[in-house]
CSV table of C-alpha atoms in Angstrom, one decimal:
chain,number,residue,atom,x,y,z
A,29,UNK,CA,0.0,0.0,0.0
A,30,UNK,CA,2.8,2.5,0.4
A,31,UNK,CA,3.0,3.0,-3.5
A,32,UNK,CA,-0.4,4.4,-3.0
A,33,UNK,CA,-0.7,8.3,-2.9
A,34,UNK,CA,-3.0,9.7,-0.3
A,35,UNK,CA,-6.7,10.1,-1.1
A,36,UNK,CA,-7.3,13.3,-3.3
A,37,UNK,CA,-8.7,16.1,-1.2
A,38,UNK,CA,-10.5,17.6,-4.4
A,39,UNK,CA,-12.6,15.5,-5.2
A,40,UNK,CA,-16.5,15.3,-3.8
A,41,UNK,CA,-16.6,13.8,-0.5
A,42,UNK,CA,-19.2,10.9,-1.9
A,43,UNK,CA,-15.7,10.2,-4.3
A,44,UNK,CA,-13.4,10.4,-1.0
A,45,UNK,CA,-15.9,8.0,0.8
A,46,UNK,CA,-15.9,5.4,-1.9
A,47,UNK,CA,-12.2,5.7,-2.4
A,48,UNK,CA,-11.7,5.3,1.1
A,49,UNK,CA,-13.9,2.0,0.8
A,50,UNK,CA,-11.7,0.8,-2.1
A,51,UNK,CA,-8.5,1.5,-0.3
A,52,UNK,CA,-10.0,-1.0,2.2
A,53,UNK,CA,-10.8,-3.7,-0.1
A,54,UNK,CA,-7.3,-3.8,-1.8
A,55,UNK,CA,-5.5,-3.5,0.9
A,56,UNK,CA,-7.2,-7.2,2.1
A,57,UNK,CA,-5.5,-8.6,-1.9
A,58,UNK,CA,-2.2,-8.4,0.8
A,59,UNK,CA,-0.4,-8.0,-3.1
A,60,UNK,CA,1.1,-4.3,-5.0
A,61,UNK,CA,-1.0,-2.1,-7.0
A,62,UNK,CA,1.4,-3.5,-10.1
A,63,UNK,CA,1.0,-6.8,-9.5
A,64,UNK,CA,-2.7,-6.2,-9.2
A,65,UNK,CA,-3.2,-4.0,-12.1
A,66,UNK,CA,-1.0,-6.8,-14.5
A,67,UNK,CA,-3.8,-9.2,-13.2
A,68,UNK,CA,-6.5,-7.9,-14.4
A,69,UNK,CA,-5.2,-6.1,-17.4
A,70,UNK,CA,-5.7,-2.4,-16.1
A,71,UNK,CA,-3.1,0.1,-16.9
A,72,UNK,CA,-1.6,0.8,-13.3
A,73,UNK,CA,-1.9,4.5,-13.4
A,74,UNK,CA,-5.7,3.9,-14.0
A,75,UNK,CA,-6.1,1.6,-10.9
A,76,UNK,CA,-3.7,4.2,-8.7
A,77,UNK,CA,-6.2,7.4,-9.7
A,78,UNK,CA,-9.6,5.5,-8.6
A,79,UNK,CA,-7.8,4.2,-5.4
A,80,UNK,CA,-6.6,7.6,-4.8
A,81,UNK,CA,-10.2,9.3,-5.2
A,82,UNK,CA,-9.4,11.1,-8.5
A,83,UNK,CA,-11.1,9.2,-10.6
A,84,UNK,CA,-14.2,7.6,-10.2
A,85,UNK,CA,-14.1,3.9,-11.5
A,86,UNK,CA,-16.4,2.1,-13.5
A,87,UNK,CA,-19.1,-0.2,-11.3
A,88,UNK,CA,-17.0,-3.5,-12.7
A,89,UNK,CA,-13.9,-2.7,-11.6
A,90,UNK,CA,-15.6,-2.1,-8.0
A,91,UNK,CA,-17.0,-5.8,-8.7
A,92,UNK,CA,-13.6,-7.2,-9.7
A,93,UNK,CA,-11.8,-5.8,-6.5
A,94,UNK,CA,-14.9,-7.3,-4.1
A,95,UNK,CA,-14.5,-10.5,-5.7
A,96,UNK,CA,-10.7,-10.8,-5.9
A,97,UNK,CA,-10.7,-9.6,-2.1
A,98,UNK,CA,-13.6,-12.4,-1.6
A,99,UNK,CA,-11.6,-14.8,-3.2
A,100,UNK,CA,-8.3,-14.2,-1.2
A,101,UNK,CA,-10.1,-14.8,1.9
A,102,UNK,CA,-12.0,-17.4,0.5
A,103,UNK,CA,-15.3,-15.9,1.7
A,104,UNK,CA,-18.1,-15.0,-0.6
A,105,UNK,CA,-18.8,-11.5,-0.4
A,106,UNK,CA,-21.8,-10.5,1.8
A,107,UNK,CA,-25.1,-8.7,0.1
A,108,UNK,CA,-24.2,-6.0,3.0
A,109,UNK,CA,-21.1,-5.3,1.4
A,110,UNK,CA,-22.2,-5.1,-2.5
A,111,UNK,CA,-25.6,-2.8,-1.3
A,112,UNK,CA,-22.3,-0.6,0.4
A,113,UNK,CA,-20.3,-0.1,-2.2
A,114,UNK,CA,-23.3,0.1,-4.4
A,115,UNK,CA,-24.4,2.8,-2.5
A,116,UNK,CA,-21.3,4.6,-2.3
A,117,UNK,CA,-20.7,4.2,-5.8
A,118,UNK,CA,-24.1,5.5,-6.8
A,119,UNK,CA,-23.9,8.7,-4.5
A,120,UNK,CA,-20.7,9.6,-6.2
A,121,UNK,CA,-22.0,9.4,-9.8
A,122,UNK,CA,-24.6,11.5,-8.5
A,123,UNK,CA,-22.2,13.9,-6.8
A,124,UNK,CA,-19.4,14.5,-10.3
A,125,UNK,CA,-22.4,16.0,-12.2
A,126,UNK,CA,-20.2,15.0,-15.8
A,127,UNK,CA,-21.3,13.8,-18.7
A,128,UNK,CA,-18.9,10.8,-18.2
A,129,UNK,CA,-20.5,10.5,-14.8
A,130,UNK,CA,-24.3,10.6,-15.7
A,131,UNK,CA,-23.5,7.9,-18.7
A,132,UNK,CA,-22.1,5.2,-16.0
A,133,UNK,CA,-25.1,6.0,-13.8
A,134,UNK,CA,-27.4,5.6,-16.8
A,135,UNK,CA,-25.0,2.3,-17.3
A,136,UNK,CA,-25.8,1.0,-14.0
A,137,UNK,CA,-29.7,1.8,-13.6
A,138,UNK,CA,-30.1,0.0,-17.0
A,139,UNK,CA,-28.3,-2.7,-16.0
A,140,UNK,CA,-30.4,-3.1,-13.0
A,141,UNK,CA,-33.4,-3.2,-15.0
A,142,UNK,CA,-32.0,-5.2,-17.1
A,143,UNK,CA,-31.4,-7.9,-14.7
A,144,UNK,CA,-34.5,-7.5,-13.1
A,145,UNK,CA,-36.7,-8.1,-16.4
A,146,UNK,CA,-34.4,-11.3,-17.1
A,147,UNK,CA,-35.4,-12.4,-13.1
A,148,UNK,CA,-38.9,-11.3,-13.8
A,149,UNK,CA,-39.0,-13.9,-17.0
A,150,UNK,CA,-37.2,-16.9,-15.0
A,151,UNK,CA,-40.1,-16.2,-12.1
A,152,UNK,CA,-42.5,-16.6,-15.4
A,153,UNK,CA,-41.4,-19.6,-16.5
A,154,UNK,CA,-40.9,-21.8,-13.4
A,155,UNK,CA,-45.0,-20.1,-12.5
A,156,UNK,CA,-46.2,-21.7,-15.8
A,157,UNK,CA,-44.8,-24.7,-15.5
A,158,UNK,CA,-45.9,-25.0,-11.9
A,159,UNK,CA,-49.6,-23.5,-13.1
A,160,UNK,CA,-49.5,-25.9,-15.9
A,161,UNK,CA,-48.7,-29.1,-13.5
A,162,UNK,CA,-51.7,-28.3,-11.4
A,163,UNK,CA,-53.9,-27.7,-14.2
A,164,UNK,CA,-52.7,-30.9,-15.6
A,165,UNK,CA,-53.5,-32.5,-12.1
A,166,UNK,CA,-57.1,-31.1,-12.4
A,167,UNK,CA,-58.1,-32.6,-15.6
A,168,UNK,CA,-56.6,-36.2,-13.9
A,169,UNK,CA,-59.0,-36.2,-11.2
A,170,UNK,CA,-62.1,-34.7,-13.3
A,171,UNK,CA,-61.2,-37.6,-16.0
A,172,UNK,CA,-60.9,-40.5,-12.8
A,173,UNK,CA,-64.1,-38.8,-11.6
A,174,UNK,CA,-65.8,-39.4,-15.4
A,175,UNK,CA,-64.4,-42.6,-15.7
A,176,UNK,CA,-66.0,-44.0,-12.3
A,177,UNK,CA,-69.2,-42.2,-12.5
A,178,UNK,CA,-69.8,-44.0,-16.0
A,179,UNK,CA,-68.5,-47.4,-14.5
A,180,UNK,CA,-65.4,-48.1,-16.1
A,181,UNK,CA,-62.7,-47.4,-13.6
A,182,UNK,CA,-59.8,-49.9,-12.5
A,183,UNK,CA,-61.0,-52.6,-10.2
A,184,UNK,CA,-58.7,-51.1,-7.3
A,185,UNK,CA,-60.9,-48.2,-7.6
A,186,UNK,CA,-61.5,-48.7,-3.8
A,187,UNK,CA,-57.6,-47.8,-3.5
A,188,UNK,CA,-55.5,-44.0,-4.3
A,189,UNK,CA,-57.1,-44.5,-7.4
A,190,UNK,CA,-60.6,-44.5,-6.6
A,191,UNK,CA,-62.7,-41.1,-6.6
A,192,UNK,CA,-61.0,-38.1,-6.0
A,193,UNK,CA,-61.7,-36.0,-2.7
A,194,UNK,CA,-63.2,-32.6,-2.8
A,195,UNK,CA,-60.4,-31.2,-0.6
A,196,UNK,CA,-57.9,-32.4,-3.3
A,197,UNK,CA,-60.4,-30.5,-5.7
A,198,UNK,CA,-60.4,-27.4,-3.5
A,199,UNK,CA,-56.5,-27.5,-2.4
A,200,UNK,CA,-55.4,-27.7,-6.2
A,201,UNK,CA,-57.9,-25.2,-7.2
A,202,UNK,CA,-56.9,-22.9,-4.5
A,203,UNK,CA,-52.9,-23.8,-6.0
A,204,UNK,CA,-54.2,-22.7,-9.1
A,205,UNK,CA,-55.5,-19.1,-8.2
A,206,UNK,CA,-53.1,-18.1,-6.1
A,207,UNK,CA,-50.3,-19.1,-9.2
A,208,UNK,CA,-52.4,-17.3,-11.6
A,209,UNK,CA,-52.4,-14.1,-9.4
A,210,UNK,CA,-48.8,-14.5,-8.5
A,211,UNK,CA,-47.9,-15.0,-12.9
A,212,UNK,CA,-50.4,-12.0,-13.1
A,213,UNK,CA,-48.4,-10.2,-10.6
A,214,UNK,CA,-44.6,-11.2,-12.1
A,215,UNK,CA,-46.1,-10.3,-16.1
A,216,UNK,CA,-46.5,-6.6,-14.9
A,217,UNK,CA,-43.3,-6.5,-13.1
A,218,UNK,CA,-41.6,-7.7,-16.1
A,219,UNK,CA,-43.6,-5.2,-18.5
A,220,UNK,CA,-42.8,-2.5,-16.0
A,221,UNK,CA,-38.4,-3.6,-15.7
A,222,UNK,CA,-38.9,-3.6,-19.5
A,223,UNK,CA,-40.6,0.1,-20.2
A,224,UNK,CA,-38.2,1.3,-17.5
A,225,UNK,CA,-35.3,-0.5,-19.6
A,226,UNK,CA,-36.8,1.2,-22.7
A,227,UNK,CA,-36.8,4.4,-21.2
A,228,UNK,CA,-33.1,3.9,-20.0
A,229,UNK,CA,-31.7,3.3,-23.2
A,230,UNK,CA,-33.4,6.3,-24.5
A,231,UNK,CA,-31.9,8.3,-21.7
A,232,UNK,CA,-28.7,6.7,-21.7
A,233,UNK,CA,-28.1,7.4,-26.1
A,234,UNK,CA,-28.8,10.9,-25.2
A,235,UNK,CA,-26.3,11.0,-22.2
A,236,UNK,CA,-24.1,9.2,-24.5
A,237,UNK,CA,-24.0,11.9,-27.3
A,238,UNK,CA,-24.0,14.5,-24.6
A,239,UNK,CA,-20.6,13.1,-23.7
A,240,UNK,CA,-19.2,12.5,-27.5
A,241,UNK,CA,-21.1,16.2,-28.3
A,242,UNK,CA,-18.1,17.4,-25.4
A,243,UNK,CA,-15.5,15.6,-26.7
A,244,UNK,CA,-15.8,17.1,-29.9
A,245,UNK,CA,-16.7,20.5,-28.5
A,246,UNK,CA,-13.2,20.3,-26.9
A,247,UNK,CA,-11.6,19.2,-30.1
A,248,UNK,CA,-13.9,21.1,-31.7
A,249,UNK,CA,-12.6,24.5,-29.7
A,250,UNK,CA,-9.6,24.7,-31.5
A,251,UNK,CA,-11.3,26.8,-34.4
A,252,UNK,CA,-12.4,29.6,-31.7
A,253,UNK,CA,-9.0,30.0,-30.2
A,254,UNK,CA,-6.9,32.8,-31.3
A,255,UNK,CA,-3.2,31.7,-31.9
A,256,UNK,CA,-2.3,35.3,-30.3
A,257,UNK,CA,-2.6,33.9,-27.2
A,258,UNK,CA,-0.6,31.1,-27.7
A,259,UNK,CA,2.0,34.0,-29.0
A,260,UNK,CA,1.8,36.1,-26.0
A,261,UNK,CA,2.0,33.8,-23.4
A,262,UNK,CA,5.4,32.3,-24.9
A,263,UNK,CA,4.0,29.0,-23.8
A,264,UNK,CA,2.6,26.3,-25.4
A,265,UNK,CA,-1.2,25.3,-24.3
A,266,UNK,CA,-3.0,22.0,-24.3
A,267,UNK,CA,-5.3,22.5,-27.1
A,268,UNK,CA,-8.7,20.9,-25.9
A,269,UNK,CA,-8.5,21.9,-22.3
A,270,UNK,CA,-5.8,25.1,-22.0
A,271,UNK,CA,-4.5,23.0,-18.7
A,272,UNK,CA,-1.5,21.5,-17.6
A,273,UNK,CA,-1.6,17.5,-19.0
A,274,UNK,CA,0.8,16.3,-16.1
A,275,UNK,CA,-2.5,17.5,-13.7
A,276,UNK,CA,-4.4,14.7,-15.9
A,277,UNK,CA,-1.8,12.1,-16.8
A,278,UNK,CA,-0.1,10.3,-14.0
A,279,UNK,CA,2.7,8.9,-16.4
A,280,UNK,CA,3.0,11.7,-18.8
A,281,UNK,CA,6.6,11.2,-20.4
A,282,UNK,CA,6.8,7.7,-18.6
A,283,UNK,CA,7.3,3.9,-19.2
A,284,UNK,CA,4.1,0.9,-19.4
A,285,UNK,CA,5.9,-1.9,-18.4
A,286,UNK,CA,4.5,-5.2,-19.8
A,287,UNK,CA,4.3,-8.2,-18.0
A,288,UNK,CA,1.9,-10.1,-20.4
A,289,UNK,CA,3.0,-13.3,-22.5
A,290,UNK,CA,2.8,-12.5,-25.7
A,291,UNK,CA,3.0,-9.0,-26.2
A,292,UNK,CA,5.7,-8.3,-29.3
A,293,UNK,CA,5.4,-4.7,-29.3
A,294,UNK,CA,8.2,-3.1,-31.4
A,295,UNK,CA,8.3,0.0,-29.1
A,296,UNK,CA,11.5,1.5,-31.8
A,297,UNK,CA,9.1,0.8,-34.3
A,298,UNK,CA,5.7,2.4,-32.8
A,299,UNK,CA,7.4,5.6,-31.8
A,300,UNK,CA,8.9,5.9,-35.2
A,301,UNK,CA,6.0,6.3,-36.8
A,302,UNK,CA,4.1,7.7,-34.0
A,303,UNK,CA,4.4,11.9,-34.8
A,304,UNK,CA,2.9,15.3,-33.4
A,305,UNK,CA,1.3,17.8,-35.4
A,306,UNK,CA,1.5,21.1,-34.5
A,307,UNK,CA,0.4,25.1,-35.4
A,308,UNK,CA,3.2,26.5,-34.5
A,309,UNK,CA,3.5,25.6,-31.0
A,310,UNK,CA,0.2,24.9,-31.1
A,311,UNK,CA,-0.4,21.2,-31.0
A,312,UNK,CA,-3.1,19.8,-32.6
A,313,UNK,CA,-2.8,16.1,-32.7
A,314,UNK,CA,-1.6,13.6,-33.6
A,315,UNK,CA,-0.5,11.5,-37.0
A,316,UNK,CA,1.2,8.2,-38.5
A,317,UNK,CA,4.2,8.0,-40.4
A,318,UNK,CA,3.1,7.0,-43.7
A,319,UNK,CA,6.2,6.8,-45.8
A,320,UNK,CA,9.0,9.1,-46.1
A,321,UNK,CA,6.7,12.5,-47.8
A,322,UNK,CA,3.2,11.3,-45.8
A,323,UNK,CA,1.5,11.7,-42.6
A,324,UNK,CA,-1.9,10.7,-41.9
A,325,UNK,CA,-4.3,12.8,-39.7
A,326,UNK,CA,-7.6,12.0,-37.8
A,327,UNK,CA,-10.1,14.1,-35.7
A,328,UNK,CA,-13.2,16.0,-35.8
A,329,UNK,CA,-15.2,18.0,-38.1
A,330,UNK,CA,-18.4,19.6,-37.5
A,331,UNK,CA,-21.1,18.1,-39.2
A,332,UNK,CA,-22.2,21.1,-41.5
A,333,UNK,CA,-19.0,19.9,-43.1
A,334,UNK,CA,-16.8,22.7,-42.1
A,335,UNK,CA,-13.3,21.5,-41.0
A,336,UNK,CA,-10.6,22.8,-38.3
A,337,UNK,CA,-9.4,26.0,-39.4
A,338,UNK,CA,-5.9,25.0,-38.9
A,339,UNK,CA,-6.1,22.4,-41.8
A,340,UNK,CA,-6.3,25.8,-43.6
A,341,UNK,CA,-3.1,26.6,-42.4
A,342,UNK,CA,0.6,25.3,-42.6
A,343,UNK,CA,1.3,22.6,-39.9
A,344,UNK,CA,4.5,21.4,-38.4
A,345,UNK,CA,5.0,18.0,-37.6
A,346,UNK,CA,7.9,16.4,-35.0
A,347,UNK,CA,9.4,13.5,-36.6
A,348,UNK,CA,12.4,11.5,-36.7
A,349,UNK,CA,13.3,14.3,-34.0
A,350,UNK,CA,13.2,16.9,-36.1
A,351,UNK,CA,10.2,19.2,-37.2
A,352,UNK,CA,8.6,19.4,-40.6
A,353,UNK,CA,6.8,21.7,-42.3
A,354,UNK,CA,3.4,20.3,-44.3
A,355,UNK,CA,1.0,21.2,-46.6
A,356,UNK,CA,-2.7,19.6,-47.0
A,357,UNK,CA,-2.6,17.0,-49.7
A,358,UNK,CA,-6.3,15.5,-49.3
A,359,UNK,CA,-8.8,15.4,-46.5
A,360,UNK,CA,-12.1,13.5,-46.3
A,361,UNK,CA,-15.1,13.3,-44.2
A,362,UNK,CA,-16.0,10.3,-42.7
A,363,UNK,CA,-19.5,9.2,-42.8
A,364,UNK,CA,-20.5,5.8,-42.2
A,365,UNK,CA,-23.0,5.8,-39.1
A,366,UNK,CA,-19.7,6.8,-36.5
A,367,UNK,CA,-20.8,10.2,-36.1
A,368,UNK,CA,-22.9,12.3,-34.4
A,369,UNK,CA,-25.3,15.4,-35.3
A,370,UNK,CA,-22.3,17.7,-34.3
A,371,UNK,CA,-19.2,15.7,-35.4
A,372,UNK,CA,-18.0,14.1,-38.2
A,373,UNK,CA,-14.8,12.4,-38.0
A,374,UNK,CA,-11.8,13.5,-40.8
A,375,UNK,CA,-8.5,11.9,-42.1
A,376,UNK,CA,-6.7,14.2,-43.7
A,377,UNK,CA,-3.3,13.7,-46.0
A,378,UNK,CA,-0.3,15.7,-44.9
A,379,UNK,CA,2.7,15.7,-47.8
A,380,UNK,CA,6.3,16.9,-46.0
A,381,UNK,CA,7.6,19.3,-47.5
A,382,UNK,CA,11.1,17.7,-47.3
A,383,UNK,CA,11.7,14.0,-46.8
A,384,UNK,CA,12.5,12.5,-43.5
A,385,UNK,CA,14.2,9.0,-42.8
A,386,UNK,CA,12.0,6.6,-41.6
A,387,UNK,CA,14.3,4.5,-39.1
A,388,UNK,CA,12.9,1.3,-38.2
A,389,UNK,CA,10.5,0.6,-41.5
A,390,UNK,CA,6.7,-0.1,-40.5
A,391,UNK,CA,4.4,-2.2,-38.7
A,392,UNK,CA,2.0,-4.6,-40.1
A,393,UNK,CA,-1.8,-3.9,-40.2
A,394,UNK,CA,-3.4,-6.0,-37.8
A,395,UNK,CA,-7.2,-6.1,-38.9
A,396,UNK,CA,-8.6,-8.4,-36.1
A,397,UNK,CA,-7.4,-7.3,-32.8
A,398,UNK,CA,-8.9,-9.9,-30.8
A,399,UNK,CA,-12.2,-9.1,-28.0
A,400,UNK,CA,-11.0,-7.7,-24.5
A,401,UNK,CA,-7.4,-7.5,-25.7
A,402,UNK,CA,-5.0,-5.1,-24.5
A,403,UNK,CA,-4.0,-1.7,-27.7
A,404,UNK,CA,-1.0,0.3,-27.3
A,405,UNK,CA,-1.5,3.9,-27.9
A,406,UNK,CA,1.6,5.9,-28.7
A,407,UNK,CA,1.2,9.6,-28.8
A,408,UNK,CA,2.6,12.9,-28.1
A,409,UNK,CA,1.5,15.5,-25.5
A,410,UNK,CA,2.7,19.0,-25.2
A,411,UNK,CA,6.0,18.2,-27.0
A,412,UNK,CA,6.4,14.5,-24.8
A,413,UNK,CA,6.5,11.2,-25.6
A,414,UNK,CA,3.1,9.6,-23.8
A,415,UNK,CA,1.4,6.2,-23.8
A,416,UNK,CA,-1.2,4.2,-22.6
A,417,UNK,CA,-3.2,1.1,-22.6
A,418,UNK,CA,-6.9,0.5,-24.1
A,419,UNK,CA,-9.3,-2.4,-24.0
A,420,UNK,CA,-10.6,-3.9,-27.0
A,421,UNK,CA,-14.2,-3.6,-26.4
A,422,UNK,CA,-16.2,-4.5,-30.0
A,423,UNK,CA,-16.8,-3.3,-33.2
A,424,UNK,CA,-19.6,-1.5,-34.7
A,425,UNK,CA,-19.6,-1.7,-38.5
A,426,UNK,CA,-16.3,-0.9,-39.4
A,427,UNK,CA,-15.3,0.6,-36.4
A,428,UNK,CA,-13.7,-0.4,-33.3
A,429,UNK,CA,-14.8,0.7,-30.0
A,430,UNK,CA,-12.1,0.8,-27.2
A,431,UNK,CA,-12.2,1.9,-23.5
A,432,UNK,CA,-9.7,3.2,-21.1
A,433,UNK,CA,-8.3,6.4,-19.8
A,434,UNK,CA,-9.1,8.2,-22.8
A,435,UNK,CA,-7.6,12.4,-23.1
A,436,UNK,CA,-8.9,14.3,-25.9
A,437,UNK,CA,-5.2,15.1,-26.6
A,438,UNK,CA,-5.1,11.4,-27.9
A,439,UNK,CA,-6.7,12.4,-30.8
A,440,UNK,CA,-5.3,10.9,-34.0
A,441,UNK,CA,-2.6,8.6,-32.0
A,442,UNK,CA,-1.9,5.6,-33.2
A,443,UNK,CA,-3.1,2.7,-32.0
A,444,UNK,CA,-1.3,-0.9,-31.9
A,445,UNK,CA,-2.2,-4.3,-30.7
A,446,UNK,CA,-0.6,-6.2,-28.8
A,447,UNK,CA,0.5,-8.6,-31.3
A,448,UNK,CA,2.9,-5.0,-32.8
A,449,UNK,CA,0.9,-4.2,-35.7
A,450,UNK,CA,-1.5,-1.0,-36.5
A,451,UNK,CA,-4.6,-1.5,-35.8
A,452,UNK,CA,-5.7,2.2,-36.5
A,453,UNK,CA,-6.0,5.8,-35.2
A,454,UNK,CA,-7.5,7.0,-32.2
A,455,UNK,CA,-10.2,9.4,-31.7
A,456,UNK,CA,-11.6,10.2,-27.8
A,457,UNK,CA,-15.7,10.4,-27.7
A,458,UNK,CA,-15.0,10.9,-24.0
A,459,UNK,CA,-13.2,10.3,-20.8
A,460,UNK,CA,-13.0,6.5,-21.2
A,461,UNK,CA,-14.1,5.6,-24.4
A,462,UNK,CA,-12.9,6.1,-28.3
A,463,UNK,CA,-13.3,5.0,-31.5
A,464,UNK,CA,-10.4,3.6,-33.8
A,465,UNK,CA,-10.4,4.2,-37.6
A,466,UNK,CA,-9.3,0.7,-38.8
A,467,UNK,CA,-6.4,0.5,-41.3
A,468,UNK,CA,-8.8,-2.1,-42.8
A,469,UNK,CA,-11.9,0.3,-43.3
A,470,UNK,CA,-9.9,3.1,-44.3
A,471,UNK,CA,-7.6,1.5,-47.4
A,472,UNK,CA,-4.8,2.2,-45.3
A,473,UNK,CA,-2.9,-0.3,-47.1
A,474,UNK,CA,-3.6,1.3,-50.2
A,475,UNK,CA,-2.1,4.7,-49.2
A,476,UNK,CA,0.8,3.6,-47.2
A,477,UNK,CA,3.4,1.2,-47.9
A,478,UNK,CA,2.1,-1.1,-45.3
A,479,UNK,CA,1.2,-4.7,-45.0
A,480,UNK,CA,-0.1,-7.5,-43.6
C-alpha cells in the first residue's frame, strides 16, 4: 500500500468515501498495486487514480476488487457489502455531475433493470410450469371422476385410485388461483423492468452523445482560439483543455511496463511512426508516419461539413526528431454511421515538404485485434513522448470501439495491438471511451506502404 498516494482532497466527498472504501478492499489482496493491475489487465496508473479518489471507477472494476478480495479470503462477499459499495458508488456518480458521470449512472440503472426483467422472466417460467402441472392434475382427477361415474374405472378403484376427494379438488384449485395471481403479478413487473429498460436506453443514447457532443466541442474549440494567445504567453497550451496535462496524466513522459506473454510490441518501431502535429507551438494532434513524404491525420469535423481551421493553415510536424513543415494533400469526411449530429470524424493527408528517414520501416496492419485485448496507444502531449493502454471492447460496423483512460489530446494517435501491428487511429468520444479508424476500413494499405 505504500506506493499508494493519499486520497485526493479535491474531489467530492461521496468520491473520498468510496475511495476510502476501495482503499479498504485492496489493501485485504495483501499484493502491490502493479502486481494487481498486470492481473486484471488495467493500466496501473488507472487503478492508482480511482484508489486515490481522482477518478471515479467504472461499477466492474468495483465488482472485480470485491470479488478478488472475496476470493483471497476465501469468503463470498456479503449482500451487505455489495448494497455498500453500491451505495457509495451510486452517490458519487450522482455527486461528479459529468457527462462521463451521468452515462455510467445511466449504465448502472439500465443494467439493474435489465437484470431484473431477465429475473422477472425466469419467475415466469418456473409459475407456468408449476400452473401448468396443477392444471394438468385437475383434468386427472375430473377424468378419474368421469371414468367412475360411467362405470369403467380400474378394479382397485376402492384404493388411491378410486374417486378423488373434494379437498384435493379445493386445495389444487386454491394452487391454481393463487399461481395465476402470482404469474399476473410477475407479467407486470416484467412489462414494468422492461418500459423502465426502454426508457433507459433512450436516456442513456442521449447521455451518451451528450458526452461524444463534449469531446468534440473540446476538439472542436480549437477553431475559436486565437493563436495570439498562444503567442503572447510564450507557452505552449494543451489545445482541448488550456490546462497543464501532467495535472491529468499520471505517467505523462513515462514507461508501461509489460508483463503479459505475448505481447511483441516493437516500441523502436511504434514511436517511429508515431508523430505530433502542431500550429506553430500549437499542438493539434496527432499523426502516422506514412512513408517518407506522408502523414496521416484523424479528428473531428463539425457536421455542417466545415473542418478545423488550422487544416487551412501550414502545420508542423515532429518527426524523426526533427520538425517538418506540411501542406494539406487531401482530406475526407467520414460518414459511415460513426458520427454524431455535431461531429463528423476527418482523415486528412499531410505531404512533408522535405523527406524524412524513416528508421525502423513499418508495422504490419493488424485487422482483427482480438475481443477484451489489451492496444498500445503511442502519442505525443505537449511536445512528450506519452502512452497508454486501451481495451478492445467491440466493433460497430467498421469501427472499433475501445475503452480506457481516454484524453482528448489522444486524438489521432496511433493505436497498436498487442501482437505489434497497426490497428488504427485513435479518436476520444469521452473520458473512457474512443473510437479507432481501422487501417482495414480506411484502405490504409492502399495509401501507405504497409502490410499485412
Amino acid at each position: 500500500m505504500s506506493e499508494l498516494m493519499p486520497v485526493d482532497g479535491e474531489g467530492t466527498p461521496e468520491a473520498q468515501a468510496l475511495a476510502r472504501a476501495l482503499r479498504d478492499l485492496f489493501a485485504g489482496l495483501n499484493t502491490s498495486l502493479r502486481r494487481y493491475a498486470v492481473r486484471r489487465a488495467y493500466d496501473s496508473a488507472t487503478v492508482s487514480r480511482y484508489l486515490g479518489g481522482r477518478r471515479l471507477p467504472p461499477w466492474k472494476f468495483v465488482l472485480d476488487l470485491l470479488h478478488d478480495v472475496a476470493e483471497e479470503r476465501d469468503t463470498p462477499p456479503t449482500e451487505q457489502t455489495v448494497a455498500m459499495l453500491r451505495a457509495l458508488h451510486t452517490a458519487a456518480l450522482e455527486s461528479g455531475g459529468g457527462a462521463t458521470h451521468k452515462v455510467q449512472l445511466l449504465e448502472r440503472r439500465l443494467a439493474d433493470a435489465d437484470r431484473e426483467a431477465r429475473r422477472a422472466v425466469a419467475r415466469m417460467r418456473l409459475l407456468e410450469e408449476a400452473l401448468e402441472d396443477r392444471e394438468h392434475r385437475i383434468r386427472d382427477l375430473q377424468l378419474r371422476e368421469r371414468e367412475l361415474r360411467a362405470g369403467i374405472g380400474s378394479p382397485l378403484s376402492g384404493d388411491a385410485g378410486g374417486a378423488p376427494s373434494s379437498g384435493e379438488y379445493a386445495r389444487l384449485r386454491e394452487e391454481i388461483q393463487d399461481l395465476t395471481e402470482e404469474l399476473d403479478r410477475v407479467r407486470d413487473l416484467h412489462r414494468q423492468a422492461e418500459e423502465r429498460c426502454e426508457r433507459l436506453e433512450q436516456r442513456l443514447a442521449e447521455a451518451e452523445a451528450e458526452a461524444e457532443r463534449g469531446a468534440g466541442a473540446e476538439t472542436g474549440a480549437l477553431e475559436s482560439r486565437e493563436i495570439e494567445v498562444v503567442e503572447s504567453t510564450g507557452a505552449p497550451v494543451d489545445f482541448l483543455r488550456g490546462e497543464d496535462p501532467s495535472y491529468r496524466i499520471g505517467h505523462i513522459n513515462g514507461n508501461v511496463n509489460f508483463f503479459t506473454d505475448g505481447w511483441r510490441v516493437d516500441e523502436e518501431v511504434v514511436a517511429s511512426v508515431s508523430v505530433q502535429v502542431s500550429l506553430k507551438d500549437f499542438q493539434v494532434g496527432n499523426g502516422l508516419l506514412l512513408d517518407a513524404r506522408r502523414v496521416l491525420v484523424a479528428g473531428w469535423a463539425s457536421s455542417d461539413d466545415e473542418l478545423p481551421y488550422w487544416l487551412k493553415h501550414e502545420l508542423h510536424v515532429l518527426v524523426a526528431g526533427s520538425t517538418a513543415r506540411t501542406e494539406l494533400e487531401e482530406v475526407r469526411l467520414v460518414r459511415d454511421g460513426s458520427h454524431t449530429r455535431t461531429w463528423v470524424p476527418f482523415l486528412a493527408l499531410l505531404r512533408l515538404s522535405e523527406p524524412v528517414p524513416v528508421l525502423h520501416g513499418h508495422p504490419a496492419l493488424d485487422h482483427r485485434p482480438a475481443l477484451n485485448s489489451r492496444l498500445l496507444v503511442n502519442a505525443h502531449v505537449r511536445h512528450k513522448r506519452y502512452s497508454c493502454l486501451l481495451e478492445m471492447k467491440g466493433r460497430s460496423g467498421d469501427w472499433l470501439r475501445v475503452s480506457g483512460e481516454m484524453d482528448g489530446s489522444l486524438v489521432g494517435a496511433p493505436v497498436f495491438s498487442g501482437a505489434g501491428g497497426l490497428v488504427g487511429l485513435l479518436l476520444p468520444q469521452s473520458q473512457e471511451r474512443g473510437l479507432v479508424l481501422p487501417a482495414s476500413a480506411l484502405g490504409l494499405a492502399e495509401t501507405a506502404d504497409l502490410d499485412q
